[in-house]
Amino acid sequence: MDIADYRYEDLLNNGDLEQLRLSDLRCIDKSGVEELIYAGSPGDAHRVVQYIFDSIGREAMRSALFRFYVVTDVYLTAKMVMSCIGLSNEDFEKEVGSSDTFIRQFADEKSVGEYLTDLLEKCIRMRNSKACAGKSIAGQAKAFIAAHFHEPEISLSAVAESVNVCATYFSYIFKKETGETFVSYLTHVRIEKAKALLGSSTQRISQISSEVGYNDYHYFACIFKKMVGLTPSQFRKKSRAGGS
């Protein structure tokens, strides 16, 4: 059974429907779910679920329809985040069940809590099982950057797409594995290449700027000075004089 085909009226009375209309469905804070799946530890899911319940309020959780909404919202959020990490929808549903599974999990608050805790713990385990791929993701990203750093339009999203994860998760895992943000790493690669060209070629500095991915020479010079402590021309002069 698909969520879109599910008829609330088949199981819920008018009182439930009216209670849901009076509730603020936007009150569910799903940021904790996203943070848990990205960086949480086994055993943390219960705390996150309780936080969600406390934020919603016990009165709202008495509504069967509202409980259904909570289960659906958290399930779809978890599915989206796991997709971000690189898990296919098929693998996700194989591990935690499809909508046919969660549609039966809202009989009361206790069953909702147990189901959501189990769901999120499974997500953590799936994430951990892919953790060994984290270095592979960072390594693949570094190789992509090495091949494309000279392109002015290179972006975090483009690199994330090249390693088949979403930008949010890529940003998280890249910094975790390299100790640098994507922008910091890209800038470092570009400036190191610029230093090599300044010391070994006779190209104009504006040409070198373009060759390492900066169309704006003045911006390049500003970044270079900030990172190296010298202007590009000063660095070239020092390099040719035999300085380090």
PDB file of C-alpha atoms in Angstrom:
ATOM      1  CA  MET A   1       0.000   0.000   0.000  1.00  0.00           C
ATOM      2  CA  ASP A   2       1.381   3.389  -0.980  1.00  0.00           C
ATOM      3  CA  ILE A   3       1.093   6.346   1.417  1.00  0.00           C
ATOM      4  CA  ALA A   4      -0.838   8.307  -1.173  1.00  0.00           C
ATOM      5  CA  ASP A   5      -3.428   5.524  -1.391  1.00  0.00           C
ATOM      6  CA  TYR A   6      -3.923   5.241   2.351  1.00  0.00           C
ATOM      7  CA  ARG A   7      -7.353   6.455   3.501  1.00  0.00           C
ATOM      8  CA  TYR A   8      -7.149   7.989   6.986  1.00  0.00           C
ATOM      9  CA  GLU A   9     -10.929   7.825   7.281  1.00  0.00           C
ATOM     10  CA  ASP A  10     -10.828   4.026   7.156  1.00  0.00           C
ATOM     11  CA  LEU A  11      -9.220   3.916  10.611  1.00  0.00           C
ATOM     12  CA  LEU A  12      -9.802   7.321  12.186  1.00  0.00           C
ATOM     13  CA  ASN A  13     -12.895   9.076  13.371  1.00  0.00           C
ATOM     14  CA  ASN A  14     -13.872  12.700  12.851  1.00  0.00           C
ATOM     15  CA  GLY A  15     -12.477  13.667  16.236  1.00  0.00           C
ATOM     16  CA  ASP A  16      -9.027  12.538  15.174  1.00  0.00           C
ATOM     17  CA  LEU A  17      -9.295  14.469  11.934  1.00  0.00           C
ATOM     18  CA  GLU A  18     -10.407  17.631  13.699  1.00  0.00           C
ATOM     19  CA  GLN A  19      -7.631  17.315  16.275  1.00  0.00           C
ATOM     20  CA  LEU A  20      -5.063  17.072  13.500  1.00  0.00           C
ATOM     21  CA  ARG A  21      -6.443  20.164  11.804  1.00  0.00           C
ATOM     22  CA  LEU A  22      -5.973  22.094  15.033  1.00  0.00           C
ATOM     23  CA  SER A  23      -2.406  20.859  15.479  1.00  0.00           C
ATOM     24  CA  ASP A  24       0.614  22.611  14.026  1.00  0.00           C
ATOM     25  CA  LEU A  25       2.147  19.934  11.818  1.00  0.00           C
ATOM     26  CA  ARG A  26       5.211  22.077  11.317  1.00  0.00           C
ATOM     27  CA  CYS A  27       6.219  21.667  14.952  1.00  0.00           C
ATOM     28  CA  ILE A  28       8.198  18.496  14.260  1.00  0.00           C
ATOM     29  CA  ASP A  29      11.895  19.363  14.357  1.00  0.00           C
ATOM     30  CA  LYS A  30      13.627  16.863  12.081  1.00  0.00           C
ATOM     31  CA  SER A  31      17.105  18.375  12.369  1.00  0.00           C
ATOM     32  CA  GLY A  32      17.860  15.979  15.215  1.00  0.00           C
ATOM     33  CA  VAL A  33      17.039  13.041  12.965  1.00  0.00           C
ATOM     34  CA  GLU A  34      19.432  14.287  10.291  1.00  0.00           C
ATOM     35  CA  GLU A  35      22.229  14.933  12.796  1.00  0.00           C
ATOM     36  CA  LEU A  36      21.698  11.528  14.402  1.00  0.00           C
ATOM     37  CA  ILE A  37      22.028   9.670  11.112  1.00  0.00           C
ATOM     38  CA  TYR A  38      25.050  11.677  10.019  1.00  0.00           C
ATOM     39  CA  ALA A  39      27.003  11.573  13.268  1.00  0.00           C
ATOM     40  CA  GLY A  40      25.075   9.834  16.066  1.00  0.00           C
ATOM     41  CA  SER A  41      26.211   6.775  18.012  1.00  0.00           C
ATOM     42  CA  PRO A  42      24.356   3.510  18.649  1.00  0.00           C
ATOM     43  CA  GLY A  43      21.949   4.045  21.532  1.00  0.00           C
ATOM     44  CA  ASP A  44      21.305   7.720  20.729  1.00  0.00           C
ATOM     45  CA  ALA A  45      18.056   7.124  18.851  1.00  0.00           C
ATOM     46  CA  HIS A  46      15.868   6.836  21.952  1.00  0.00           C
ATOM     47  CA  ARG A  47      16.988  10.278  23.115  1.00  0.00           C
ATOM     48  CA  VAL A  48      16.173  11.836  19.737  1.00  0.00           C
ATOM     49  CA  VAL A  49      12.741  10.191  19.603  1.00  0.00           C
ATOM     50  CA  GLN A  50      11.922  11.408  23.103  1.00  0.00           C
ATOM     51  CA  TYR A  51      12.985  14.912  22.115  1.00  0.00           C
ATOM     52  CA  ILE A  52      10.595  14.776  19.154  1.00  0.00           C
ATOM     53  CA  PHE A  53       7.750  13.629  21.404  1.00  0.00           C
ATOM     54  CA  ASP A  54       8.492  16.325  23.981  1.00  0.00           C
ATOM     55  CA  SER A  55       8.576  18.986  21.257  1.00  0.00           C
ATOM     56  CA  ILE A  56       5.234  17.848  19.886  1.00  0.00           C
ATOM     57  CA  GLY A  57       3.512  17.502  23.243  1.00  0.00           C
ATOM     58  CA  ARG A  58       1.703  14.529  24.744  1.00  0.00           C
ATOM     59  CA  GLU A  59      -1.727  15.927  23.915  1.00  0.00           C
ATOM     60  CA  ALA A  60      -1.050  15.893  20.178  1.00  0.00           C
ATOM     61  CA  MET A  61       0.350  12.362  20.380  1.00  0.00           C
ATOM     62  CA  ARG A  62      -3.049  11.107  21.546  1.00  0.00           C
ATOM     63  CA  SER A  63      -4.335  11.595  18.015  1.00  0.00           C
ATOM     64  CA  ALA A  64      -3.945   8.452  15.911  1.00  0.00           C
ATOM     65  CA  LEU A  65      -3.707  10.540  12.765  1.00  0.00           C
ATOM     66  CA  PHE A  66      -1.031  12.750  14.263  1.00  0.00           C
ATOM     67  CA  ARG A  67       0.952   9.674  15.306  1.00  0.00           C
ATOM     68  CA  PHE A  68       0.677   8.457  11.732  1.00  0.00           C
ATOM     69  CA  TYR A  69       1.965  11.812  10.532  1.00  0.00           C
ATOM     70  CA  VAL A  70       4.939  11.640  12.917  1.00  0.00           C
ATOM     71  CA  VAL A  71       5.879   8.122  11.817  1.00  0.00           C
ATOM     72  CA  THR A  72       5.553   9.062   8.151  1.00  0.00           C
ATOM     73  CA  ASP A  73       7.548  12.274   8.529  1.00  0.00           C
ATOM     74  CA  VAL A  74      10.450  10.665  10.394  1.00  0.00           C
ATOM     75  CA  TYR A  75      10.475   7.645   8.068  1.00  0.00           C
ATOM     76  CA  LEU A  76      10.674   9.809   4.951  1.00  0.00           C
ATOM     77  CA  THR A  77      13.308  12.061   6.543  1.00  0.00           C
ATOM     78  CA  ALA A  78      15.440   9.035   7.416  1.00  0.00           C
ATOM     79  CA  LYS A  79      14.993   7.667   3.903  1.00  0.00           C
ATOM     80  CA  MET A  80      16.064  10.975   2.387  1.00  0.00           C
ATOM     81  CA  VAL A  81      19.160  11.257   4.596  1.00  0.00           C
ATOM     82  CA  MET A  82      20.216   7.677   3.903  1.00  0.00           C
ATOM     83  CA  SER A  83      19.820   8.404   0.199  1.00  0.00           C
ATOM     84  CA  CYS A  84      22.140  11.365   0.760  1.00  0.00           C
ATOM     85  CA  ILE A  85      24.719   8.980   2.185  1.00  0.00           C
ATOM     86  CA  GLY A  86      24.462   6.855  -0.924  1.00  0.00           C
ATOM     87  CA  LEU A  87      22.027   4.121   0.115  1.00  0.00           C
ATOM     88  CA  SER A  88      19.463   3.223  -2.518  1.00  0.00           C
ATOM     89  CA  ASN A  89      15.763   3.341  -1.688  1.00  0.00           C
ATOM     90  CA  GLU A  90      15.592  -0.381  -2.373  1.00  0.00           C
ATOM     91  CA  ASP A  91      18.326  -1.167   0.167  1.00  0.00           C
ATOM     92  CA  PHE A  92      16.730   1.171   2.692  1.00  0.00           C
ATOM     93  CA  GLU A  93      13.339  -0.519   2.418  1.00  0.00           C
ATOM     94  CA  LYS A  94      14.957  -3.955   2.517  1.00  0.00           C
ATOM     95  CA  GLU A  95      16.548  -3.092   5.863  1.00  0.00           C
ATOM     96  CA  VAL A  96      13.804  -1.103   7.609  1.00  0.00           C
ATOM     97  CA  GLY A  97      10.653  -1.970   5.675  1.00  0.00           C
ATOM     98  CA  SER A  98       8.459  -0.095   3.231  1.00  0.00           C
ATOM     99  CA  SER A  99       5.425   2.104   3.805  1.00  0.00           C
ATOM    100  CA  ASP A 100       3.406  -1.087   4.256  1.00  0.00           C
ATOM    101  CA  THR A 101       5.503  -1.719   7.362  1.00  0.00           C
ATOM    102  CA  PHE A 102       5.369   1.667   9.052  1.00  0.00           C
ATOM    103  CA  ILE A 103       1.709   2.247   8.231  1.00  0.00           C
ATOM    104  CA  ARG A 104       0.852  -0.224  11.008  1.00  0.00           C
ATOM    105  CA  GLN A 105       3.102   1.326  13.646  1.00  0.00           C
ATOM    106  CA  PHE A 106       0.957   4.084  15.128  1.00  0.00           C
ATOM    107  CA  ALA A 107      -1.487   2.236  17.403  1.00  0.00           C
ATOM    108  CA  ASP A 108      -0.290   4.201  20.443  1.00  0.00           C
ATOM    109  CA  GLU A 109       2.554   6.456  21.540  1.00  0.00           C
ATOM    110  CA  LYS A 110       4.574   3.541  22.929  1.00  0.00           C
ATOM    111  CA  SER A 111       4.500   1.622  19.645  1.00  0.00           C
ATOM    112  CA  VAL A 112       5.437   4.773  17.739  1.00  0.00           C
ATOM    113  CA  GLY A 113       8.405   5.358  20.035  1.00  0.00           C
ATOM    114  CA  GLU A 114       9.610   1.776  19.737  1.00  0.00           C
ATOM    115  CA  TYR A 115       9.256   1.770  15.962  1.00  0.00           C
ATOM    116  CA  LEU A 116      11.036   5.086  15.441  1.00  0.00           C
ATOM    117  CA  THR A 117      13.853   4.149  17.826  1.00  0.00           C
ATOM    118  CA  ASP A 118      14.385   0.873  15.979  1.00  0.00           C
ATOM    119  CA  LEU A 119      14.212   2.652  12.615  1.00  0.00           C
ATOM    120  CA  LEU A 120      16.853   5.213  13.559  1.00  0.00           C
ATOM    121  CA  GLU A 121      19.140   2.643  15.188  1.00  0.00           C
ATOM    122  CA  LYS A 122      19.036   0.673  11.939  1.00  0.00           C
ATOM    123  CA  CYS A 123      19.972   3.832  10.053  1.00  0.00           C
ATOM    124  CA  ILE A 124      22.985   4.321  12.321  1.00  0.00           C
ATOM    125  CA  ARG A 125      24.079   0.731  11.716  1.00  0.00           C
ATOM    126  CA  MET A 126      23.698   1.157   7.961  1.00  0.00           C
ATOM    127  CA  ARG A 127      25.696   4.370   8.095  1.00  0.00           C
ATOM    128  CA  ASN A 128      28.431   2.673  10.110  1.00  0.00           C
ATOM    129  CA  SER A 129      28.550  -0.196   7.641  1.00  0.00           C
ATOM    130  CA  LYS A 130      29.324   2.382   4.972  1.00  0.00           C
ATOM    131  CA  ALA A 131      31.795   4.283   7.161  1.00  0.00           C
ATOM    132  CA  CYS A 132      34.722   2.374   5.716  1.00  0.00           C
ATOM    133  CA  ALA A 133      33.738   3.933   2.411  1.00  0.00           C
ATOM    134  CA  GLY A 134      34.294   7.388   3.897  1.00  0.00           C
ATOM    135  CA  LYS A 135      37.981   7.405   3.051  1.00  0.00           C
ATOM    136  CA  SER A 136      37.124   6.076  -0.373  1.00  0.00           C
ATOM    137  CA  ILE A 137      34.752   9.010  -0.865  1.00  0.00           C
ATOM    138  CA  ALA A 138      37.418  11.487   0.238  1.00  0.00           C
ATOM    139  CA  GLY A 139      40.021   9.783  -1.938  1.00  0.00           C
ATOM    140  CA  GLN A 140      37.780   9.811  -4.995  1.00  0.00           C
ATOM    141  CA  ALA A 141      36.954  13.460  -4.334  1.00  0.00           C
ATOM    142  CA  LYS A 142      40.646  14.382  -4.107  1.00  0.00           C
ATOM    143  CA  ALA A 143      41.290  12.660  -7.422  1.00  0.00           C
ATOM    144  CA  PHE A 144      38.385  14.544  -9.010  1.00  0.00           C
ATOM    145  CA  ILE A 145      39.666  17.846  -7.613  1.00  0.00           C
ATOM    146  CA  ALA A 146      43.181  17.116  -8.896  1.00  0.00           C
ATOM    147  CA  ALA A 147      41.749  16.623 -12.374  1.00  0.00           C
ATOM    148  CA  HIS A 148      39.347  19.578 -12.339  1.00  0.00           C
ATOM    149  CA  PHE A 149      40.760  22.236  -9.964  1.00  0.00           C
ATOM    150  CA  HIS A 150      41.602  24.447 -12.959  1.00  0.00           C
ATOM    151  CA  GLU A 151      37.909  24.744 -13.849  1.00  0.00           C
ATOM    152  CA  PRO A 152      36.453  27.954 -12.355  1.00  0.00           C
ATOM    153  CA  GLU A 153      32.996  26.399 -12.074  1.00  0.00           C
ATOM    154  CA  ILE A 154      34.066  23.411  -9.957  1.00  0.00           C
ATOM    155  CA  SER A 155      31.800  23.246  -6.910  1.00  0.00           C
ATOM    156  CA  LEU A 156      31.082  21.179  -3.846  1.00  0.00           C
ATOM    157  CA  SER A 157      27.895  19.917  -5.487  1.00  0.00           C
ATOM    158  CA  ALA A 158      29.762  18.811  -8.601  1.00  0.00           C
ATOM    159  CA  VAL A 159      32.354  16.905  -6.596  1.00  0.00           C
ATOM    160  CA  ALA A 160      29.647  15.333  -4.408  1.00  0.00           C
ATOM    161  CA  GLU A 161      27.819  14.201  -7.532  1.00  0.00           C
ATOM    162  CA  SER A 162      31.021  12.655  -8.865  1.00  0.00           C
ATOM    163  CA  VAL A 163      31.222  10.377  -5.801  1.00  0.00           C
ATOM    164  CA  ASN A 164      27.461   9.667  -5.727  1.00  0.00           C
ATOM    165  CA  VAL A 165      26.512  11.330  -2.440  1.00  0.00           C
ATOM    166  CA  CYS A 166      24.572  14.502  -1.687  1.00  0.00           C
ATOM    167  CA  ALA A 167      26.352  17.784  -1.032  1.00  0.00           C
ATOM    168  CA  THR A 168      25.421  17.897   2.658  1.00  0.00           C
ATOM    169  CA  TYR A 169      26.831  14.474   3.450  1.00  0.00           C
ATOM    170  CA  PHE A 170      29.869  15.020   1.225  1.00  0.00           C
ATOM    171  CA  SER A 171      30.699  18.220   3.091  1.00  0.00           C
ATOM    172  CA  TYR A 172      30.446  16.362   6.405  1.00  0.00           C
ATOM    173  CA  ILE A 173      32.453  13.269   5.422  1.00  0.00           C
ATOM    174  CA  PHE A 174      35.128  15.205   3.499  1.00  0.00           C
ATOM    175  CA  LYS A 175      35.941  17.388   6.483  1.00  0.00           C
ATOM    176  CA  LYS A 176      35.830  14.417   8.832  1.00  0.00           C
ATOM    177  CA  GLU A 177      38.303  12.427   6.738  1.00  0.00           C
ATOM    178  CA  THR A 178      40.622  15.242   5.600  1.00  0.00           C
ATOM    179  CA  GLY A 179      40.369  17.773   8.410  1.00  0.00           C
ATOM    180  CA  GLU A 180      39.592  20.488   5.851  1.00  0.00           C
ATOM    181  CA  THR A 181      36.493  21.906   4.270  1.00  0.00           C
ATOM    182  CA  PHE A 182      36.051  21.408   0.542  1.00  0.00           C
ATOM    183  CA  VAL A 183      36.709  25.090  -0.170  1.00  0.00           C
ATOM    184  CA  SER A 184      39.848  25.109   1.973  1.00  0.00           C
ATOM    185  CA  TYR A 185      41.207  21.989   0.291  1.00  0.00           C
ATOM    186  CA  LEU A 186      40.444  23.249  -3.223  1.00  0.00           C
ATOM    187  CA  THR A 187      42.083  26.591  -2.466  1.00  0.00           C
ATOM    188  CA  HIS A 188      45.166  24.831  -1.096  1.00  0.00           C
ATOM    189  CA  VAL A 189      45.470  22.693  -4.247  1.00  0.00           C
ATOM    190  CA  ARG A 190      45.123  25.729  -6.498  1.00  0.00           C
ATOM    191  CA  ILE A 191      47.645  27.840  -4.612  1.00  0.00           C
ATOM    192  CA  GLU A 192      50.206  25.018  -4.491  1.00  0.00           C
ATOM    193  CA  LYS A 193      49.886  24.633  -8.259  1.00  0.00           C
ATOM    194  CA  ALA A 194      50.233  28.396  -8.681  1.00  0.00           C
ATOM    195  CA  LYS A 195      53.409  28.373  -6.575  1.00  0.00           C
ATOM    196  CA  ALA A 196      54.874  25.642  -8.767  1.00  0.00           C
ATOM    197  CA  LEU A 197      54.073  27.578 -11.940  1.00  0.00           C
ATOM    198  CA  LEU A 198      55.388  30.850 -10.561  1.00  0.00           C
ATOM    199  CA  GLY A 199      58.691  29.208  -9.753  1.00  0.00           C
ATOM    200  CA  SER A 200      59.128  27.174 -12.918  1.00  0.00           C
ATOM    201  CA  SER A 201      57.451  29.018 -15.782  1.00  0.00           C
ATOM    202  CA  THR A 202      57.638  32.375 -17.515  1.00  0.00           C
ATOM    203  CA  GLN A 203      53.870  32.717 -17.860  1.00  0.00           C
ATOM    204  CA  ARG A 204      52.285  35.992 -16.899  1.00  0.00           C
ATOM    205  CA  ILE A 205      50.738  35.922 -13.447  1.00  0.00           C
ATOM    206  CA  SER A 206      47.296  36.600 -14.932  1.00  0.00           C
ATOM    207  CA  GLN A 207      47.724  33.492 -17.095  1.00  0.00           C
ATOM    208  CA  ILE A 208      48.707  31.420 -14.077  1.00  0.00           C
ATOM    209  CA  SER A 209      45.668  32.751 -12.253  1.00  0.00           C
ATOM    210  CA  SER A 210      43.407  31.439 -15.020  1.00  0.00           C
ATOM    211  CA  GLU A 211      45.304  28.167 -15.254  1.00  0.00           C
ATOM    212  CA  VAL A 212      44.616  27.341 -11.606  1.00  0.00           C
ATOM    213  CA  GLY A 213      40.923  28.201 -11.757  1.00  0.00           C
ATOM    214  CA  TYR A 214      40.719  31.922 -10.953  1.00  0.00           C
ATOM    215  CA  ASN A 215      39.277  34.137 -13.683  1.00  0.00           C
ATOM    216  CA  ASP A 216      39.631  37.191 -11.457  1.00  0.00           C
ATOM    217  CA  TYR A 217      43.338  37.987 -11.128  1.00  0.00           C
ATOM    218  CA  HIS A 218      42.819  40.419  -8.265  1.00  0.00           C
ATOM    219  CA  TYR A 219      40.918  37.805  -6.260  1.00  0.00           C
ATOM    220  CA  PHE A 220      43.661  35.272  -6.980  1.00  0.00           C
ATOM    221  CA  ALA A 221      46.335  37.712  -5.813  1.00  0.00           C
ATOM    222  CA  CYS A 222      44.392  38.413  -2.623  1.00  0.00           C
ATOM    223  CA  ILE A 223      43.974  34.702  -1.826  1.00  0.00           C
ATOM    224  CA  PHE A 224      47.618  33.996  -2.672  1.00  0.00           C
ATOM    225  CA  LYS A 225      48.874  36.773  -0.384  1.00  0.00           C
ATOM    226  CA  LYS A 226      46.606  35.589   2.419  1.00  0.00           C
ATOM    227  CA  MET A 227      47.852  31.997   2.217  1.00  0.00           C
ATOM    228  CA  VAL A 228      51.520  32.491   1.319  1.00  0.00           C
ATOM    229  CA  GLY A 229      52.286  35.821   2.950  1.00  0.00           C
ATOM    230  CA  LEU A 230      53.659  37.225  -0.304  1.00  0.00           C
ATOM    231  CA  THR A 231      52.101  38.571  -3.470  1.00  0.00           C
ATOM    232  CA  PRO A 232      52.488  36.335  -6.538  1.00  0.00           C
ATOM    233  CA  SER A 233      55.151  38.636  -7.973  1.00  0.00           C
ATOM    234  CA  GLN A 234      57.043  38.726  -4.671  1.00  0.00           C
ATOM    235  CA  PHE A 235      56.910  34.943  -4.463  1.00  0.00           C
ATOM    236  CA  ARG A 236      58.212  34.597  -8.032  1.00  0.00           C
ATOM    237  CA  LYS A 237      61.059  36.994  -7.361  1.00  0.00           C
ATOM    238  CA  LYS A 238      62.009  35.198  -4.156  1.00  0.00           C
ATOM    239  CA  SER A 239      61.763  31.801  -5.829  1.00  0.00           C
ATOM    240  CA  ARG A 240      64.040  32.849  -8.676  1.00  0.00           C
ATOM    241  CA  ALA A 241      66.515  34.290  -6.216  1.00  0.00           C
ATOM    242  CA  GLY A 242      66.777  30.855  -4.611  1.00  0.00           C
ATOM    243  CA  GLY A 243      64.543  31.556  -1.586  1.00  0.00           C
ATOM    244  CA  SER A 244      62.256  28.923  -0.048  1.00  0.00           C
TER     245      SER A 244
END
